[in-house]
Coordinates of C-alpha atoms in Angstrom, one line a residue:
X95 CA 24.3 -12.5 -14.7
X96 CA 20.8 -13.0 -13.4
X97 CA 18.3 -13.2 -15.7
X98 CA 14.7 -11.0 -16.1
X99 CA 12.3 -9.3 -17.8
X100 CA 11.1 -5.5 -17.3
X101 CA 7.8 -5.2 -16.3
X102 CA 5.4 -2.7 -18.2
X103 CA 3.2 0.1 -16.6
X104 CA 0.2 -1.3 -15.4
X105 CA -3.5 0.5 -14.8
X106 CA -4.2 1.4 -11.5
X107 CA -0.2 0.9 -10.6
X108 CA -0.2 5.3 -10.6
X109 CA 2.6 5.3 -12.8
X110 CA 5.1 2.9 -11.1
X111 CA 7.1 -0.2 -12.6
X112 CA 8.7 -3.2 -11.0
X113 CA 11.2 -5.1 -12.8
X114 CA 12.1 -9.2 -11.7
X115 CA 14.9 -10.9 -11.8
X116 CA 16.1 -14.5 -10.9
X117 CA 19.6 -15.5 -10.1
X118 CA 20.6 -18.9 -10.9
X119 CA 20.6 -19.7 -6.9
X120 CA 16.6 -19.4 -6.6
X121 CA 17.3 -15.6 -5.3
X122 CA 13.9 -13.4 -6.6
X123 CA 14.8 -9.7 -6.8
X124 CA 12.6 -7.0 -7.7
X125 CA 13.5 -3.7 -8.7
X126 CA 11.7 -0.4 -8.6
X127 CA 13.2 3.0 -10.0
X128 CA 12.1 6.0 -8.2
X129 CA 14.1 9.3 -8.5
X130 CA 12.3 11.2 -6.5
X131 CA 14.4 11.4 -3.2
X132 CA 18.2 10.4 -3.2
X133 CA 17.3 7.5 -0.8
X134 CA 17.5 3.5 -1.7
X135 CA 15.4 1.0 0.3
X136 CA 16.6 -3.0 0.9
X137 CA 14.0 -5.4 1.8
X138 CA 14.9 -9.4 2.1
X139 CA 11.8 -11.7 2.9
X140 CA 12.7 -14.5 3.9
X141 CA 9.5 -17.5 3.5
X142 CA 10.0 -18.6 7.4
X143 CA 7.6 -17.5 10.4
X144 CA 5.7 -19.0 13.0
X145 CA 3.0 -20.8 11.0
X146 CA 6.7 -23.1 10.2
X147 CA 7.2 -23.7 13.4
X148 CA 6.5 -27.1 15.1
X149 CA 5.1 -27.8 18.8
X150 CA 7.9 -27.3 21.8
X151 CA 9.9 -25.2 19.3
X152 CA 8.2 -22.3 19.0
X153 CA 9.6 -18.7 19.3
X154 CA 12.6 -19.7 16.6
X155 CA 11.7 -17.6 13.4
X156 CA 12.1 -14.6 16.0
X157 CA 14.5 -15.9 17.8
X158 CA 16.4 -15.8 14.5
X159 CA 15.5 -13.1 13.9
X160 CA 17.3 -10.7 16.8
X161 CA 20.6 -13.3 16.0
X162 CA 20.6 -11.9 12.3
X163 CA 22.1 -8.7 14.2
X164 CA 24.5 -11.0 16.2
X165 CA 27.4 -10.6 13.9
X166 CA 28.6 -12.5 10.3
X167 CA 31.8 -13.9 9.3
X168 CA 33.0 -10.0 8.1
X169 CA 30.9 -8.2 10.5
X170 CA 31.4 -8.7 13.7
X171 CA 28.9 -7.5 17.0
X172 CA 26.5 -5.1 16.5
X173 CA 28.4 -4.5 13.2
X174 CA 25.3 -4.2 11.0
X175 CA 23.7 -1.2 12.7
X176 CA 27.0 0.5 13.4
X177 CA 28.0 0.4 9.5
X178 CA 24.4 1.1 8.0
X179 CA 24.0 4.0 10.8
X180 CA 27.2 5.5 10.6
X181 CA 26.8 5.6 6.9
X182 CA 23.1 7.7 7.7
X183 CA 20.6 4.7 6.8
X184 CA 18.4 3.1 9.3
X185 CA 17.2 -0.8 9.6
X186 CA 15.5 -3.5 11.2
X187 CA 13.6 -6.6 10.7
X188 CA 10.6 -8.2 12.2
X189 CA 9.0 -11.4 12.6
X190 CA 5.4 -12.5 11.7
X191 CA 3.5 -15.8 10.8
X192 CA 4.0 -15.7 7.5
X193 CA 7.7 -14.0 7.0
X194 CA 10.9 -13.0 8.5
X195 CA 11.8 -9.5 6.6
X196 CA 15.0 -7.0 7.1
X197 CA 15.4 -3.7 5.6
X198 CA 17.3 -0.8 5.7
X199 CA 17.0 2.9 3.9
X200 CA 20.2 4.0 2.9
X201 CA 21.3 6.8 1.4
X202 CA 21.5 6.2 -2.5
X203 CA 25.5 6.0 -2.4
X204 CA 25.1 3.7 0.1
X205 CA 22.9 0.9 -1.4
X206 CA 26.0 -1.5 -2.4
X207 CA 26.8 -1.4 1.4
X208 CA 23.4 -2.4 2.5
X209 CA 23.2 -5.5 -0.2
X210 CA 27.0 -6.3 1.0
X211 CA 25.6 -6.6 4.6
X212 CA 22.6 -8.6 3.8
X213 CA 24.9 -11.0 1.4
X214 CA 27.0 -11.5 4.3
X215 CA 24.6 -12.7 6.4
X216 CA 22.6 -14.7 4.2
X217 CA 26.0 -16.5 3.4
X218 CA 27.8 -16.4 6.8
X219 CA 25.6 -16.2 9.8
X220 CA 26.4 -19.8 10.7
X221 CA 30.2 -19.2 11.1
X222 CA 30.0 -16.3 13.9
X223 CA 26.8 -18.1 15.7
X224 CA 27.8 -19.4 18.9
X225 CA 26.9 -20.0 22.3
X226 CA 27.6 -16.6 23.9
X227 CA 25.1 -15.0 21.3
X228 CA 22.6 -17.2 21.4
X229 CA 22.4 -17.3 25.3
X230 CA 21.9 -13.0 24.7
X231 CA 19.9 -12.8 22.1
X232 CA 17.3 -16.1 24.0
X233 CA 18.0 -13.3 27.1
X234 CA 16.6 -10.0 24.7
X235 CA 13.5 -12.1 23.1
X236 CA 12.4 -13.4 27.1
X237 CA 12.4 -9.6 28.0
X238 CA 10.3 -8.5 24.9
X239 CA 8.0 -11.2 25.9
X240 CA 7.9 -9.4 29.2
X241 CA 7.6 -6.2 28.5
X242 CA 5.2 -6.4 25.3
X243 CA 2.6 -9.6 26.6
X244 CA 3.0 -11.0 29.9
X245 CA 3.6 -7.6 32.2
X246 CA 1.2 -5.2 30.3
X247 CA -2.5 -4.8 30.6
X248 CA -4.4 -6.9 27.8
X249 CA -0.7 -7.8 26.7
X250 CA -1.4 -11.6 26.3
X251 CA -5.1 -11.2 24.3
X252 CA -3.9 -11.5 20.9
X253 CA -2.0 -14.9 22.2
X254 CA -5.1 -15.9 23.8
X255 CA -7.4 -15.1 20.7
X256 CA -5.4 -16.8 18.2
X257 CA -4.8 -19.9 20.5
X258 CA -8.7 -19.9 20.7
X259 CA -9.3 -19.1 16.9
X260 CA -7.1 -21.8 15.6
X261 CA -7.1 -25.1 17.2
X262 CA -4.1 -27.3 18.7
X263 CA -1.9 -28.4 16.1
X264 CA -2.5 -25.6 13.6
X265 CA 0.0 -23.9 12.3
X266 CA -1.4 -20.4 13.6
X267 CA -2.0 -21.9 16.6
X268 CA 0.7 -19.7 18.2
X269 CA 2.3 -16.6 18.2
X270 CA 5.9 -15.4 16.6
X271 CA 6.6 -14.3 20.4
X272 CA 7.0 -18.4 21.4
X273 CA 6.6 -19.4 24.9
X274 CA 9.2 -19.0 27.2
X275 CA 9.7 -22.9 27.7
X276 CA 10.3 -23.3 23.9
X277 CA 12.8 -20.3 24.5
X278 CA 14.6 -21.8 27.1
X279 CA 14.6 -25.7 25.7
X280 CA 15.9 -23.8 22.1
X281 CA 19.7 -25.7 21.3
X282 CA 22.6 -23.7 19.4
X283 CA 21.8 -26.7 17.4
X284 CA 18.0 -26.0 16.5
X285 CA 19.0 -22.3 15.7
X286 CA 21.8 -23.4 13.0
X287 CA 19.7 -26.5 11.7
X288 CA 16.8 -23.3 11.6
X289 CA 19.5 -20.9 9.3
X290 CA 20.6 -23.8 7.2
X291 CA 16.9 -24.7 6.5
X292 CA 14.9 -21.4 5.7
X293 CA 17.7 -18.9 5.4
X294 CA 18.5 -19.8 1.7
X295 CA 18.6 -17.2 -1.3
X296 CA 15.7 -19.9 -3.0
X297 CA 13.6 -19.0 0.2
X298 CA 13.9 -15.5 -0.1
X299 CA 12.6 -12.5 -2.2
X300 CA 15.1 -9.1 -2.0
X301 CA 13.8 -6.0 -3.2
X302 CA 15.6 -2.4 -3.8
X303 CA 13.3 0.5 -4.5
X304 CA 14.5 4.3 -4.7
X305 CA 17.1 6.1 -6.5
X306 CA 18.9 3.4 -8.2
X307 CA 20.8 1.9 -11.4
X308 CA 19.0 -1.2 -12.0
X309 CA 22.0 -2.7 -14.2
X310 CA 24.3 -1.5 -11.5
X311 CA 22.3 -2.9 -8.8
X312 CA 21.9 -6.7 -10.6
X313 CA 25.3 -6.1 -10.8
X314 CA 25.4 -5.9 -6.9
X315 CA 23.4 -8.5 -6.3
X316 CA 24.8 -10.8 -8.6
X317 CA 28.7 -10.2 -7.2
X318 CA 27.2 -10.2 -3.3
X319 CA 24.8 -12.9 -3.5
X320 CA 25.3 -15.1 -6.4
X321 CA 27.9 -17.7 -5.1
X322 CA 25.3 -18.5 -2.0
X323 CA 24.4 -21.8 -2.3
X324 CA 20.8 -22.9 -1.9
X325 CA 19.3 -25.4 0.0
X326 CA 16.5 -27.7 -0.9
X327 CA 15.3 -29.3 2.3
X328 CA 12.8 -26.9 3.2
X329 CA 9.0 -28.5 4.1
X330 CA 6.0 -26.6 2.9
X331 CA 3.7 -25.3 5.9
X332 CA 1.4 -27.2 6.7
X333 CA -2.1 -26.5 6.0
X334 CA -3.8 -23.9 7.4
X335 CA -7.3 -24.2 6.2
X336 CA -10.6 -24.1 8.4
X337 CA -14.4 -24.6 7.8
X338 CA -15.4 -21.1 7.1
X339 CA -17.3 -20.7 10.3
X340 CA -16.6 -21.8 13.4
X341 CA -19.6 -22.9 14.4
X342 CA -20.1 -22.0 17.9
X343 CA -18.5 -18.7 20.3
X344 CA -15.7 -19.2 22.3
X345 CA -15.4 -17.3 24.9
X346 CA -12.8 -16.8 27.8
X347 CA -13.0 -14.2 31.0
X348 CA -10.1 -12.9 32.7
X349 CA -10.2 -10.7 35.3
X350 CA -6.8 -8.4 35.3
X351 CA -5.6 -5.3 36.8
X352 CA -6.6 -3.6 34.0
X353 CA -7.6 0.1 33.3
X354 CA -10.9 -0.6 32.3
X355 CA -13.2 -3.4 31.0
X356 CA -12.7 -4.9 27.8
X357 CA -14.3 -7.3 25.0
X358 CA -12.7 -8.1 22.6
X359 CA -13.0 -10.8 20.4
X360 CA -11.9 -12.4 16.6
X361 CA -13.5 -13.3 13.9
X362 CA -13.1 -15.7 11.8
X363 CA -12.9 -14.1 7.8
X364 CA -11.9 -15.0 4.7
X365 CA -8.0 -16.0 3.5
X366 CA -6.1 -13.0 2.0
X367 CA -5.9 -12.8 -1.8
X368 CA -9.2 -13.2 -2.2
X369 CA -12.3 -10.8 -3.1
X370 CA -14.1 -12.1 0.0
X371 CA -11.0 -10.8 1.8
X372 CA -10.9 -7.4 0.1
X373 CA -15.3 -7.1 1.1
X374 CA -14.4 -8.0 4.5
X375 CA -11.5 -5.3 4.8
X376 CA -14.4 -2.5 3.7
X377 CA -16.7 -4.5 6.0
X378 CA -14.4 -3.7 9.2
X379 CA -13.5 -0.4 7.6
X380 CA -16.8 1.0 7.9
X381 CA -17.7 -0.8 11.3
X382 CA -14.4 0.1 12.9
X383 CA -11.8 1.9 11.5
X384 CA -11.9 6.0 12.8
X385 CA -14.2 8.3 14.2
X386 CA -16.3 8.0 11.3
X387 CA -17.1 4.1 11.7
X388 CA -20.2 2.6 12.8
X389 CA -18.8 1.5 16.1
X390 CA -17.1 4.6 17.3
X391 CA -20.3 6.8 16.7
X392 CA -22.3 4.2 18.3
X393 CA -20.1 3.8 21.5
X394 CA -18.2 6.3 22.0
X395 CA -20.2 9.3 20.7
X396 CA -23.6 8.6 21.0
X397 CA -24.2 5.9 24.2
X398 CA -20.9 6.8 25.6
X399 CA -20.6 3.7 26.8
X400 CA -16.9 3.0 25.4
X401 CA -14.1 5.1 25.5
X402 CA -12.5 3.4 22.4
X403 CA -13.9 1.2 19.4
X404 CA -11.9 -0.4 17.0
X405 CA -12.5 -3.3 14.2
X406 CA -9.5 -4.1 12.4
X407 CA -8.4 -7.0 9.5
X408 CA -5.2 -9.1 10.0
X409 CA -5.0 -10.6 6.7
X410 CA -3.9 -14.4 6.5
X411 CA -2.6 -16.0 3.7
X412 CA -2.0 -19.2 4.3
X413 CA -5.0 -19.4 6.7
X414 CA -8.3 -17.6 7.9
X415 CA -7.7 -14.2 8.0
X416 CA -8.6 -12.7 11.4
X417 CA -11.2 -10.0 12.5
X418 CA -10.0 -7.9 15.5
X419 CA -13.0 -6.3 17.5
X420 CA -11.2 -4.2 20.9
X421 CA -13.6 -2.0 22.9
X422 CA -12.5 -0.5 25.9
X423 CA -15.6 0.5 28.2
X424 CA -16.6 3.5 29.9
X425 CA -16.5 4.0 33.7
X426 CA -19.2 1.7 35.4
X427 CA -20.9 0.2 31.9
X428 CA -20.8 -3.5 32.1
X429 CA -19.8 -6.0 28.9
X430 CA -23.3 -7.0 28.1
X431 CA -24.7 -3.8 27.8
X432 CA -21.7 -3.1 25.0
X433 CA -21.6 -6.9 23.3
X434 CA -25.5 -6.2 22.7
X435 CA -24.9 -2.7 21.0
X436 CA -21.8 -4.5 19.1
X437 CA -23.9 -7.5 17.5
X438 CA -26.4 -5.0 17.0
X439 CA -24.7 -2.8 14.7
X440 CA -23.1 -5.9 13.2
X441 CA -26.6 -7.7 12.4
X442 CA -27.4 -4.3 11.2
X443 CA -24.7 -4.2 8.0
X444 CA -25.6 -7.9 7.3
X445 CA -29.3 -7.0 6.6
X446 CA -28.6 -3.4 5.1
X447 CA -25.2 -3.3 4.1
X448 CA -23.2 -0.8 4.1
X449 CA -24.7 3.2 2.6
X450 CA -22.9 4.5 -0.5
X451 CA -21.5 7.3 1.2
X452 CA -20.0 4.8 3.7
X453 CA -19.4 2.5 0.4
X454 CA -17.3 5.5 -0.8
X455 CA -15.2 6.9 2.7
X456 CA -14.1 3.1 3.3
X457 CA -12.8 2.6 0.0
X458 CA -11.2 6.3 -0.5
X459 CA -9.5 5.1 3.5
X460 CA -7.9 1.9 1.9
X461 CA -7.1 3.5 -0.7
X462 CA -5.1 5.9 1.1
X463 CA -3.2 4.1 3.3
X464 CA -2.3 1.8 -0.2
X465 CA -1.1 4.7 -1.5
X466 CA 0.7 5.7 2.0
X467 CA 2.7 2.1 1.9
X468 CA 3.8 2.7 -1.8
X469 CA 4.7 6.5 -1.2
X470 CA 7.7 5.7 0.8
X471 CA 10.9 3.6 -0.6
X472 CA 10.6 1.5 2.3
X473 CA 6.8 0.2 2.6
X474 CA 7.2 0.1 -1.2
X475 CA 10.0 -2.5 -1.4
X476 CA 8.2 -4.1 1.6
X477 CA 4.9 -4.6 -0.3
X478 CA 6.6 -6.1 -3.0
X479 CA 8.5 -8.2 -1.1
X480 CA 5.0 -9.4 0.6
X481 CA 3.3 -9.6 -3.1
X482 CA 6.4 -12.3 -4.1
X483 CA 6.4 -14.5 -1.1
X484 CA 2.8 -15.0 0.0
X485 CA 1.1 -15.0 -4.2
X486 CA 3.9 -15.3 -6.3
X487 CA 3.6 -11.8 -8.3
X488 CA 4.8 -8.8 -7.0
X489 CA 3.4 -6.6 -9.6
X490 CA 0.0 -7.2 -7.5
X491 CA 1.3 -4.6 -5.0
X492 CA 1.1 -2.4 -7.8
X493 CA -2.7 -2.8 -8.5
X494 CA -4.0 -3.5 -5.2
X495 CA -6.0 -0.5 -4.7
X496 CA -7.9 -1.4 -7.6
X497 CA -9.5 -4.8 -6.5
X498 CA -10.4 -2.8 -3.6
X499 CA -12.6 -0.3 -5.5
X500 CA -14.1 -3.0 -7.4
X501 CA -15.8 -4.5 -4.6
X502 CA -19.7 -3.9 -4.3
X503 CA -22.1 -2.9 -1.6
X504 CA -23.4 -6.3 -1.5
X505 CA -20.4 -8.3 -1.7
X506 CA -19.2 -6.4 2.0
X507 CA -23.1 -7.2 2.9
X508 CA -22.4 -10.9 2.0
X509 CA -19.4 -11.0 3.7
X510 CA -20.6 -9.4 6.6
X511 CA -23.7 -11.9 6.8
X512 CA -22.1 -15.1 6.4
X513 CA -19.0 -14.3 9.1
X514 CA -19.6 -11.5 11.2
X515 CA -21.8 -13.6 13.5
X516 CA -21.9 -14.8 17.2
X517 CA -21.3 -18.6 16.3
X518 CA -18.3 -17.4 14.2
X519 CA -16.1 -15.3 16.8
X520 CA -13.6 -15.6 19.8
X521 CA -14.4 -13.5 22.5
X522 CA -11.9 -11.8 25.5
X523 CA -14.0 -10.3 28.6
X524 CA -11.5 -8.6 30.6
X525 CA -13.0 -7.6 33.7
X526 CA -10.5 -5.3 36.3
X527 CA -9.5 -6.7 39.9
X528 CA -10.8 -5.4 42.9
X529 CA -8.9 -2.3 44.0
X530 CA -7.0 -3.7 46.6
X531 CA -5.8 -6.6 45.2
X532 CA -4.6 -4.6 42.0
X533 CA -2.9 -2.1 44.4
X534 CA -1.1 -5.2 45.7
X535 CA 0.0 -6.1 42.0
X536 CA 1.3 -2.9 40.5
X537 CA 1.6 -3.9 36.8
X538 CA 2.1 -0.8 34.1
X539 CA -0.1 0.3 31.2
X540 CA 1.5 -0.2 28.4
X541 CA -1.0 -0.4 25.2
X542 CA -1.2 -3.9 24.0
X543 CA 0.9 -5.6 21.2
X544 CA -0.1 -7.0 17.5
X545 CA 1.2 -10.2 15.5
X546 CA 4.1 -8.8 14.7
X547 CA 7.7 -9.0 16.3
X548 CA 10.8 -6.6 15.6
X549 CA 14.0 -6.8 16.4
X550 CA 13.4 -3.2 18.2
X551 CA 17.0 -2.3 18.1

């Protein structure tokens, strides 16, 4: 039986516990008892995204991803979503640079079926992957790529921002999407060398949060997943680290039939994990994050020169983290006018900071959508899945809210003086075609896309 310990309460955790576990195979599990709703949530992180993948082979992780529904050695098809929806759960997985993760909510009498079908996989993909599914599933991920970046205004600005951010050769360099050469020179070969690689129970973390029976559950685990072998041939990332400014603004103009102009741009900020991280989350929060930011009243309110503001963090662990500025202008206002009002504001909370009333809505925000993510079964197990891979300690999805609260007004002014400068940022103009050529082109309007891909079944 796997071995653990039972974790105490912590302060600031509001009352919830997490218990870890190891079997002998390298498999983490983390437990969490919640009683609350008769519902059980599955997570499985596995430590593979695109920040693994090497140049002319990008695109795998999700590649692999959307073949993780292809069918195991007992389940066959799209046997996965029929059993886990037919038995009234839902599921999916998704793909970023940092992680591959699945998950289903299940009914609580259904949890030993969802940890069945995630065993099975884990243990069996490579005997039911074959030509004919790789072939649809290298069809499915092309289309995405269609339909989410390449034939959707702004689609491709996030791939253009992070190929601008982080340089040729870094492991951020590119997106989980992959190009569509990479997709097309993939090799059933490459996929299985892929699953025998990073799709071992010593690369992954599972948790199960809900209505459960911990010793039951181990019991579960141990039974489904404890006779996978693991695999030791794994390379660690490579590094991901950068001076902490840039040094210089990069810029880029494209000109798009696009519904309106556009800047946007990334900054560079610090690596998740840290404190600087945590100031620069409050930093964006008050600058750009709902009607009551200093952007939105700024822009949209009071010039009226935008008709959306919005200044977001991606948080990085194994690199930079990465600032996401995206206004959309109003009719006939040009970029300049709105790139001046934008540094303005952003020199402003550099020399000022940020007011204690602003101080005190940013935090109360984070803290809100912290305790949003560990209200449900499912972003809870989620967070602790995240908490295991990327620092090692799950029980820090517990606190989190906490190192948020301790951050100062002058630790988000610091952060916001040192990064949240011109010589520190990426920048997208997107400028719309004429009208006749972009009645000529007739592309749709869907919104843009983030980092992160899903299987989207």
């Amino acid at each position: 039986m796997p071995m653990g310990h039972t974790a105490t309460e912590q302060a600031g955790s509001g009352g919830l516990t997490a218990t870890e576990h190891r079997l002998d195979n390298g498999l983490r599990v983390v437990l969490s008892e919640d009683h609350l709703t008769p519902v059980a949530a599955v997570c499985l992180w596995y430590d593979v995204g695109s920040r693994h993948e090497v140049k002319g082979r990008t695109g795998l992780a999700h590649l692999f991803e959307h073949l993780m529904f292809q069918g195991s050695a007992q389940v066959k098809g799209n046997g996965h979503f029929e059993l886990v929806q037919g038995a009234g759960g839902s599921l999916n997985g998704t793909t970023s640079f940092e992680r591959t993760n699945y998950f289903e909510t299940m009914p609580a009498h259904q949890l030993e079926l969802a940890l069945w079908l995630e065993a099975d996989r884990m243990g069996s993909l490579l005997s039911a992957l074959d030509e004919e599914s790789m072939e649809n599933q290298r069809d499915v991920v092309k289309n995405e790529r269609r339909q989410r970046y390449d034939n959707v205004p702004y689609g491709t600005a996030f791939e253009r921002l992070t190929a601008l951010m982080y340089p040729e050769g870094h492991p951020y360099h590119h997106t989980p999407i992959g190009s569509m050469a990479d997709l097309d020179a993939a090799t059933l070969e490459d996929a299985r060398a892929f699953f025998r690689t990073n799709y071992a129970p010593n690369n992954a973390v599972l948790s199960v949060v809900g209505d459960i029976d911990p010793q039951q559950t181990l019991a579960w685990i141990e039974k489904y997943f404890g006779s996978i072998a693991s695999h030791d041939g794994k390379q660690p990332p490579r590094d991901g680290s950068l001076p902490d400014v840039i040094g210089r603004e990069l810029r880029e103009e494209i000109q798009e039939e696009v519904p309106a102009r556009a800047l946007m741009a990334a900054y560079r900020l610090p690596q998740d994990g840290t404190r600087e991280a945590d100031a620069a989350d409050l930093a964006l929060t008050v600058l750009g994050a709902g009607e009551s930011s200093r952007l939105h009243n700024r822009l949209v309110r009071r010039d009226r020169t935008a008709v959306a503001a919005g200044f977001g963090l991606l948080r990085l662990a194994g690199a930079p983290s990465l600032g996401w500025l995206d206004v959309k202008t109003s009719a006939g206002v040009e970029i300049p006018q709105i790139e001046a009002a934008v540094d303005e504001e952003l020199a402003r909370l550099a020399q000022e900071g940020p007011t204690a009333e602003e101080m005190e809505r940013a935090q109360a925000q984070l803290e809100r959508e912290w305790l949003d993510r560990l209200g449900t079964v499912a972003d809870r197990a989620d967070e602790l899945c995240r908490y295991a891979v990327l620092f090692g300690d799950p029980q820090l999805a517990l606190t989190a809210v906490q190192r948020i609260l301790d951050i100062t007004a002058d630790e988000v002014k610091a952060v916001a003086a040192a990064r949240l400068r011109p010589d520190n940022r990426a920048v997208l103009v997107y400028e719309p075609l004429p009208a006749e050529e972009a009645a000529e082109t007739g592309a749709d309007t869907a919104a843009p896309t983030d980092e992160q891909e899903g299987a989207a079944k």
